[in-house]
Short mmCIF file of C-alpha atoms and ligand atoms in Angstrom, two decimals:
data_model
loop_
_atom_site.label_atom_id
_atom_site.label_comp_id
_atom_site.label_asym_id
_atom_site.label_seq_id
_atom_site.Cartn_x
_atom_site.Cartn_y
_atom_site.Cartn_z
CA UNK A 1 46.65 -110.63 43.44
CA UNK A 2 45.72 -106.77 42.82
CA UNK A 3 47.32 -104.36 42.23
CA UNK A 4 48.30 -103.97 45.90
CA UNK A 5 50.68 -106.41 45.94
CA UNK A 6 54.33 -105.88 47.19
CA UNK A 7 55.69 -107.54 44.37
CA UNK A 8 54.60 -104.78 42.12
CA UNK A 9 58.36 -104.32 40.63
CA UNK A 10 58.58 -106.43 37.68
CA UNK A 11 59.03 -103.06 36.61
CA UNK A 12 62.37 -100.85 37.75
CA UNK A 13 60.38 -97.25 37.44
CA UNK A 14 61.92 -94.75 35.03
CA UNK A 15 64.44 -91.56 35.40
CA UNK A 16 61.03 -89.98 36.23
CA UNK A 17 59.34 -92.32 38.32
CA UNK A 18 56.41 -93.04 35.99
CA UNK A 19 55.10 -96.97 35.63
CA UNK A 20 52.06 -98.39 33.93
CA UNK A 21 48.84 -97.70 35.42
CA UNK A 22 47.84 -101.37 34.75
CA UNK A 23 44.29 -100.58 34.98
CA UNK A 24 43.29 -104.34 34.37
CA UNK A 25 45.20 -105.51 37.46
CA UNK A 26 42.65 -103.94 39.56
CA UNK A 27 40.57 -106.45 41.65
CA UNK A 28 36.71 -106.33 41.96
CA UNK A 29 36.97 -105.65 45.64
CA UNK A 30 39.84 -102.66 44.67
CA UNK A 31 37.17 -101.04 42.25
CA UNK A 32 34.50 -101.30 45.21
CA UNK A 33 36.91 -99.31 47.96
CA UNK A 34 36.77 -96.95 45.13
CA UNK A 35 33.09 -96.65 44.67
CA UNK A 36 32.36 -96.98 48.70
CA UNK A 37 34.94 -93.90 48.82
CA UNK A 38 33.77 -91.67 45.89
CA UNK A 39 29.64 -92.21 46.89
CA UNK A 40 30.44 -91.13 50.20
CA UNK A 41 32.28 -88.23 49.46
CA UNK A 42 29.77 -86.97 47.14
CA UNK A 43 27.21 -86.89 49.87
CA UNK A 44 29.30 -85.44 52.59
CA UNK A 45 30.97 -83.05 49.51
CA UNK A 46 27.18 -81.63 48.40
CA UNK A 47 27.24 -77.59 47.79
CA UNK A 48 30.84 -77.59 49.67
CA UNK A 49 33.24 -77.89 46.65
CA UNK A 50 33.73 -75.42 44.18
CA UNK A 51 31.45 -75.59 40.97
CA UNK A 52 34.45 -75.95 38.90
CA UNK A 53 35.49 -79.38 41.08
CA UNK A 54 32.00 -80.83 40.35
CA UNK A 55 32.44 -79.61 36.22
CA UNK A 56 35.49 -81.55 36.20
CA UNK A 57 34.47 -84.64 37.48
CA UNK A 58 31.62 -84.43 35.38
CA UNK A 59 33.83 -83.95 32.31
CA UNK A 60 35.95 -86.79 33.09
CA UNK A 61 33.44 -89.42 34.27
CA UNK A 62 35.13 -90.15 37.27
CA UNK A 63 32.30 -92.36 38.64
CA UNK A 64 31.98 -95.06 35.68
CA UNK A 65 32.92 -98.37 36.29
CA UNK A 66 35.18 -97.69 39.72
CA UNK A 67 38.79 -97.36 39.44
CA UNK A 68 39.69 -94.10 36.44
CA UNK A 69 41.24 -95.93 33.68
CA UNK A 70 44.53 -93.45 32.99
CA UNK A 71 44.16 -93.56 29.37
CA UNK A 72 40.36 -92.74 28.99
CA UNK A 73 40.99 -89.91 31.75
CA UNK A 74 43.79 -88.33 29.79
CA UNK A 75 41.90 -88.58 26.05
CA UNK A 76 39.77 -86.12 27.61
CA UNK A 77 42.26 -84.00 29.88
CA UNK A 78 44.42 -83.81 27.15
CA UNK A 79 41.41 -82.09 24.87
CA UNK A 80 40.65 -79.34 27.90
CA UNK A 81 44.17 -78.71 28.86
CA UNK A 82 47.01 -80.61 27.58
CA UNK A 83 47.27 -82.41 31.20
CA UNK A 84 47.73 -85.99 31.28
CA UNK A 85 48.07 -87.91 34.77
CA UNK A 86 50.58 -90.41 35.10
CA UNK A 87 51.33 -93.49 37.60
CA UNK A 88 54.01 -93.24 39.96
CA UNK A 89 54.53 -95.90 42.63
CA UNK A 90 55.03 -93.55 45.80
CA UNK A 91 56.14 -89.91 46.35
CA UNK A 92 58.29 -88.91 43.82
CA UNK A 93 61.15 -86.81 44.93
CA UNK A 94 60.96 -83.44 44.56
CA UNK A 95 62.39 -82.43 41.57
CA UNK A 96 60.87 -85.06 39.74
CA UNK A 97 57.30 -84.28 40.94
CA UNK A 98 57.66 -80.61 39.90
CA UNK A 99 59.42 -80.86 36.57
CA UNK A 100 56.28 -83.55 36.12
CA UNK A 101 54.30 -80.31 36.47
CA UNK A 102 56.39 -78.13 34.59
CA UNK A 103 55.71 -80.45 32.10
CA UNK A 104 51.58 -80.79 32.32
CA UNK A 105 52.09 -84.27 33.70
CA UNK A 106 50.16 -85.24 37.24
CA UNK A 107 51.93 -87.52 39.04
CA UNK A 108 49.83 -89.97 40.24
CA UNK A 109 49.73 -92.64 43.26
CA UNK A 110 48.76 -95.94 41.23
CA UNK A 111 47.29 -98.54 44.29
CA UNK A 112 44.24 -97.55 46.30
CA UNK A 113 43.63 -97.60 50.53
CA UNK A 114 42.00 -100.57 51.58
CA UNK A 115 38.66 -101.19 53.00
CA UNK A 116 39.78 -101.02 56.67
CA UNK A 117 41.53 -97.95 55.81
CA UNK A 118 39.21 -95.84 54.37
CA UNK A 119 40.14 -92.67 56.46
CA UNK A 120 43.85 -93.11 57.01
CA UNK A 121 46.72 -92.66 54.54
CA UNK A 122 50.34 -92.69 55.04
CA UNK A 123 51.00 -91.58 51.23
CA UNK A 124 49.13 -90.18 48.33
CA UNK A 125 47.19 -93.05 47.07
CA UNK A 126 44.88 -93.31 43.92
CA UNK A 127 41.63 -91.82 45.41
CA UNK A 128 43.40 -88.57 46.85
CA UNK A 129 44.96 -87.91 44.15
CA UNK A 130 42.57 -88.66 41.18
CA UNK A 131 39.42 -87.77 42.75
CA UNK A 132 40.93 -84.68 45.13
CA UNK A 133 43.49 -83.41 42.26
CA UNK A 134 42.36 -84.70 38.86
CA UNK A 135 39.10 -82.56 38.29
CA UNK A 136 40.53 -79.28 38.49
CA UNK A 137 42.88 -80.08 36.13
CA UNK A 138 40.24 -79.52 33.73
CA UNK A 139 39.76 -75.75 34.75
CA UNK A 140 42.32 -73.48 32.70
CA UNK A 141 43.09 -70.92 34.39
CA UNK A 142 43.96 -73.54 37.47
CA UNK A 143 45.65 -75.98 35.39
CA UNK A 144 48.12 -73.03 34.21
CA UNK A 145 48.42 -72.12 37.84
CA UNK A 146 49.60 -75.95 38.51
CA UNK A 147 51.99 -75.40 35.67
CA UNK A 148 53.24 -72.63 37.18
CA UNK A 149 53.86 -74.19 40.38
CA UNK A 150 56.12 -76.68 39.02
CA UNK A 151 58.19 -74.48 37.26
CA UNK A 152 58.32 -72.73 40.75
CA UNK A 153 59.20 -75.12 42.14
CA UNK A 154 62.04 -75.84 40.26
CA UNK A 155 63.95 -72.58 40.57
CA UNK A 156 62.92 -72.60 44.58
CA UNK A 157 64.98 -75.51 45.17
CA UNK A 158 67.71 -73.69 43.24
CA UNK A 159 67.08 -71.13 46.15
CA UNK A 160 67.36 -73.40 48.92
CA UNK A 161 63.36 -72.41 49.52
CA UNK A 162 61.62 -75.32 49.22
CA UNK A 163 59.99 -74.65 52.50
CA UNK A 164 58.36 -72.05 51.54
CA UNK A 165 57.21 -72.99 48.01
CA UNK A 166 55.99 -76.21 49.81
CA UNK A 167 53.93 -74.27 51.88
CA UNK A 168 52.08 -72.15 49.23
CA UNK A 169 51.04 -75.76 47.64
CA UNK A 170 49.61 -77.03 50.77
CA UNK A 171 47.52 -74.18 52.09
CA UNK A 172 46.55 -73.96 48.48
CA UNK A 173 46.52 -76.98 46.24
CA UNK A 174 45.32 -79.21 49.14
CA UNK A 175 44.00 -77.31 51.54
CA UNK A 176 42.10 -74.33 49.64
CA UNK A 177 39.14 -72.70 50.40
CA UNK A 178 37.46 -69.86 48.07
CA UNK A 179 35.02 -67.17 48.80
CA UNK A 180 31.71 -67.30 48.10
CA UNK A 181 28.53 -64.76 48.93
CA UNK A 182 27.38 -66.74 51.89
CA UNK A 183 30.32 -68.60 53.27
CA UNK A 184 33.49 -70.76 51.53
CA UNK A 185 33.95 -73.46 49.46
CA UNK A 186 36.92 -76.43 49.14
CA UNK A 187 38.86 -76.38 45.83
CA UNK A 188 42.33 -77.88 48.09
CA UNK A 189 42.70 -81.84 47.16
CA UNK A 190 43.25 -82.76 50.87
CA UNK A 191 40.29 -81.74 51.94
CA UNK A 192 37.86 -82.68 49.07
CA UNK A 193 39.17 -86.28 49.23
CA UNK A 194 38.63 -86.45 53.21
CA UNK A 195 35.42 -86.92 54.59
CA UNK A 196 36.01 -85.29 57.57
CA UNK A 197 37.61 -82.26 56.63
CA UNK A 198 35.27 -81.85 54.00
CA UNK A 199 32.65 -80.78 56.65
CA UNK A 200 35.39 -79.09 59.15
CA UNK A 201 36.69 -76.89 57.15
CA UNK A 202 33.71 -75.09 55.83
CA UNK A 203 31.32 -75.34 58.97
CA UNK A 204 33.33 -75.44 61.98
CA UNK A 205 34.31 -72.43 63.91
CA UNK A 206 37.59 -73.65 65.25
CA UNK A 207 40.13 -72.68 62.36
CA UNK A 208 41.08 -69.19 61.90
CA UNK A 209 40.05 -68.78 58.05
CA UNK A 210 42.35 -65.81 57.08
CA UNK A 211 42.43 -64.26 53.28
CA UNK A 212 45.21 -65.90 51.02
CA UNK A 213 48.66 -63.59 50.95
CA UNK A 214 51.48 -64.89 49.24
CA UNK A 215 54.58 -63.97 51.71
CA UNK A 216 52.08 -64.85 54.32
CA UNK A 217 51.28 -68.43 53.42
CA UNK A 218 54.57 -69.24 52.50
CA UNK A 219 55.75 -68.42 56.14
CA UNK A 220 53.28 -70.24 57.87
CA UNK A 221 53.87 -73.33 59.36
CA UNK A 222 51.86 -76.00 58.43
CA UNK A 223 50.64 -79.67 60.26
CA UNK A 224 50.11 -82.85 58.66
CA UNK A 225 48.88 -84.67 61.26
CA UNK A 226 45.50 -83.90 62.00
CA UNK A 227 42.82 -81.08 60.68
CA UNK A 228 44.08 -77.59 59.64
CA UNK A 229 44.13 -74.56 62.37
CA UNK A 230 44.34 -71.85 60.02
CA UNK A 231 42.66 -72.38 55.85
CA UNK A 232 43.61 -69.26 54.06
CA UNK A 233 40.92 -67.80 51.26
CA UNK A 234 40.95 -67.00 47.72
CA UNK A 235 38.08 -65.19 45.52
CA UNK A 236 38.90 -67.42 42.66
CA UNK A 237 41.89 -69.28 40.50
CA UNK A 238 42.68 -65.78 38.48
CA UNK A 239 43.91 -64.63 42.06
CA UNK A 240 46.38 -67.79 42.70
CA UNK A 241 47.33 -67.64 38.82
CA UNK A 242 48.59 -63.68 39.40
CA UNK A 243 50.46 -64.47 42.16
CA UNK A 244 52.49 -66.73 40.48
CA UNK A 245 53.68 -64.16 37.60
CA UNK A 246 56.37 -62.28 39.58
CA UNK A 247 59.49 -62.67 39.77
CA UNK A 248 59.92 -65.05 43.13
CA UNK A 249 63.52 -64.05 43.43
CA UNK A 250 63.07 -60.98 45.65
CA UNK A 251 61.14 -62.47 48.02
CA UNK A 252 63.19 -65.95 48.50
CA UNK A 253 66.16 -63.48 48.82
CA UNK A 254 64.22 -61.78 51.78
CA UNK A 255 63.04 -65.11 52.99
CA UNK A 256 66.91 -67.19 52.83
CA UNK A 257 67.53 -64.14 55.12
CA UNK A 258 64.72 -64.36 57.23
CA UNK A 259 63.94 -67.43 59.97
CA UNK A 260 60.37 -65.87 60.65
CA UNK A 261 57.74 -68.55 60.49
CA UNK A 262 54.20 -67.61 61.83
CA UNK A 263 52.64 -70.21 64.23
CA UNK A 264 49.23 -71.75 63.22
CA UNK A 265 46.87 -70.02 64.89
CA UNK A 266 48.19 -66.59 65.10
CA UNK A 267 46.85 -63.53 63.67
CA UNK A 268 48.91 -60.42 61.99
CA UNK A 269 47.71 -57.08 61.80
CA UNK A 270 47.99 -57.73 58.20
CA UNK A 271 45.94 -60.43 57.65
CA UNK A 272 42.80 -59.90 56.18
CA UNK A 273 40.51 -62.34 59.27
CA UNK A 274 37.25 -63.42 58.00
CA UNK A 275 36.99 -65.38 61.23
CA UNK A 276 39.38 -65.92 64.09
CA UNK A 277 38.80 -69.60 65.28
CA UNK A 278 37.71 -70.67 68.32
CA UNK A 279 41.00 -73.14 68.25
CA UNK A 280 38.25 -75.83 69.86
CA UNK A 281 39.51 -79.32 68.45
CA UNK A 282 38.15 -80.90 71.25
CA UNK A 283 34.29 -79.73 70.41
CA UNK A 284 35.37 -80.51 66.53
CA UNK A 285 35.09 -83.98 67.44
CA UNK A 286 38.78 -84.69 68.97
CA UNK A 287 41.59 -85.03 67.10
CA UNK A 288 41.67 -87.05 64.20
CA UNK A 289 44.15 -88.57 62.37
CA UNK A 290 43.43 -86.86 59.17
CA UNK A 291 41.45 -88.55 56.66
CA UNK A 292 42.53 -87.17 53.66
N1 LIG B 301 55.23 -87.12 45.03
N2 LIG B 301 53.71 -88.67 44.27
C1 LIG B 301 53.97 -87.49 44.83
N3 LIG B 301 52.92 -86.69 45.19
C2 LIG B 301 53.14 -85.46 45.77
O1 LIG B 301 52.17 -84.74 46.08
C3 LIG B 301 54.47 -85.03 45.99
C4 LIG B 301 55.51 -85.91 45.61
N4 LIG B 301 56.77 -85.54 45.79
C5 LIG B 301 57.12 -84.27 46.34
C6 LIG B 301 56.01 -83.41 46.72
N5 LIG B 301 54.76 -83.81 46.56
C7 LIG B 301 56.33 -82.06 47.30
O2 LIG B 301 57.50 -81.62 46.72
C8 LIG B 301 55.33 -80.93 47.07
O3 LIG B 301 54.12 -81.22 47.64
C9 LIG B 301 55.84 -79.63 47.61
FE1 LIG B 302 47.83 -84.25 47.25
#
C-alpha cells in the first residue's frame, strides 16, 4: 500500500504536526499522478507564471524522478534561503502553520490526489503545495515576505484578526497575480497548481483585476469554491515585502472596530482598476469546482 493509505498513523504526529515524508513509500502509480500533473501544468503554465516561479523549479529539480524527495529539496532550499519544507498529515491548525513560518519551515501536505482526481481537492495535498508553493521559496525577497507572514500571523490571532490576515495570504500567496508590460502573470500557489485557473486568471475578462492595497485585501471577502471574481496586482515581491514592515496594530485596532467587508466584485473609488470584469462565469466555461 502507498502512501495513501488510511492507516498512515503508526506515527502519533508531533506538538507541531510534522511526520516523515517517507519518500520510499511512494507507489509507481503515486509518482505517475505526479508526473501526469506537473507535465500538464507546464504546458498550460507556459509564459503565465512569473520568471522567478520557473527559476525555482529549475533550482530545485522538481521534475526528476516524480514525487520531490523532502531531503534532496531542502539540501538545496536550505543553501538559497534557509527554508526547509516539512510533512504534515493535513491542515495544521493555525498557530502551528504560522509559527512553522515564523520559523522558515513549509508545512507540507505529504500524500498526493489520485488519478481520478486530478482537478479536485478537498485539502492541500503534495502537488499544490510543493509544486504551487515550494519554488518561490527560493526567491529572497519572497521567502522573507513568507517569514513575515507567519510572524503576522501570530500576533493577528493575538488580535482576534485572523480574518483579515487570512485574507492577505489568499489573494496573495495563492491567488497572486503581478504586473507585467503587456498583461499579468501568476506567482499565487492556487492558481499555478490548477490547470484551469492557470488560464482564467490571466486571459479571461470576467474577474475584476484590481491593484494590491493592504487594508483593501484584507477586507475583502474571499470564495473557495470555485474561480476568483476579483485577483488583486502587485509590481513585484519588494512591494508585498514593504507592506509587511509596519506596525499591523493600528490597523487591526481600526479593523476589530470595523464589520466592513467589501463584496467580490465591487469596485471602490480607491481602487486602482486595471480591468473591471465582465463577472461572466457562465462564458468562462461554467462554474467549476476549483482545480487547484
Ligand atoms: N495547514 N497544512 C496546512 N496548510 C495551510 O495552507 C494552512 C494550514 N493551516 C492553517 C492555514 N493554512 C491558514 O491559517 C492560513 O492559510 C491563513
Ligand atoms: Fe496553498
Amino acid at each position: 500500500m502507498g502512501i495513501n493509505d488510511p492507516v498512515i498513523a503508526e506515527q502519533t504526529p508531533a506538538e507541531d504536526f510534522q511526520i516523515e515524508q517517507r519518500w520510499k513509500k511512494y507507489t509507481d502509480e503515486e509518482h505517475a499522478v505526479w508526473r501526469t500533473l506537473y507535465e500538464r501544468q507546464i504546458k498550460v503554465l507556459k509564459d503565465r507564471a512569473v520568471p522567478e516561479f520557473y527559476e525555482g523549479l529549475n533550482a530545485l529539480n522538481l521534475n526528476e524522478g516524480g514525487i520531490p524527495d523532502f531531503e534532496k529539496i531542502n539540501e538545496k532550499l536550505m543553501d538559497l534561503t534557509g527554508w526547509e519544507v516539512i510533512a504534515v498529515p493535513h491542515l495544521i491548525p493555525d498557530d502551528i502553520f504560522f509559527d512553522h513560518l515564523a520559523n522558515r519551515r513549509f508545512p507540507a501536505g505529504r500524500f498526493i490526489r489520485s488519478r481520478d482526481q486530478l482537478d479536485y481537492l478537498q485539502e492541500p495535498d503534495i502537488f499544490h503545495d510543493v509544486f504551487g508553493h515550494v519554488p518561490l521559496l527560493t526567491q529572497p525577497v519572497f521567502a522573507n515576505y513568507m517569514e513575515a507572514y507567519g510572524k503576522g500571523g501570530i500576533r493577528a490571532l493575538k488580535w482576534d484578526c485572523l480574518k483579515n490576515l487570512a485574507r492577505l495570504y489568499w489573494y496573495t500567496v495563492e491567488f497572486g497575480l503581478m504586473r507585467k508590460d503587456d498583461g499579468f502573470q501568476i506567482y499565487g500557489a492556487g492558481i499555478v497548481s490548477s490547470r484551469t485557473e492557470s488560464v482564467f486568471s490571466v486571459d479571461d475578462p470576467s474577474p475584476n483585476r484590481i491593484h494590491f492595497d493592504l487594508e483593501r485585501v484584507m477586507q475583502t471577502d474571499y470564495r473557495i469554491d470555485d474561480f476568483q471574481q476579483v485577483y488583486f496586482v502587485i509590481n513585484s515581491f519588494e512591494e508585498l515585502f514593504d507592506v509587511t514592515q509596519q506596525d499591523f496594530a493600528p490597523i487591526y485596532d481600526f479593523m476589530t472596530g470595523s464589520d466592513k467587508i467589501y463584496g467580490l466584485t465591487e469596485t471602490l473609488e480607491s481602487d486602482h482598476v486595471y480591468n473591471v470584469g465582465t463577472q461572466n462565469y457562465a462564458e468562462a466555461g461554467g462554474r467549476f469546482a476549483k482545480a487547484s
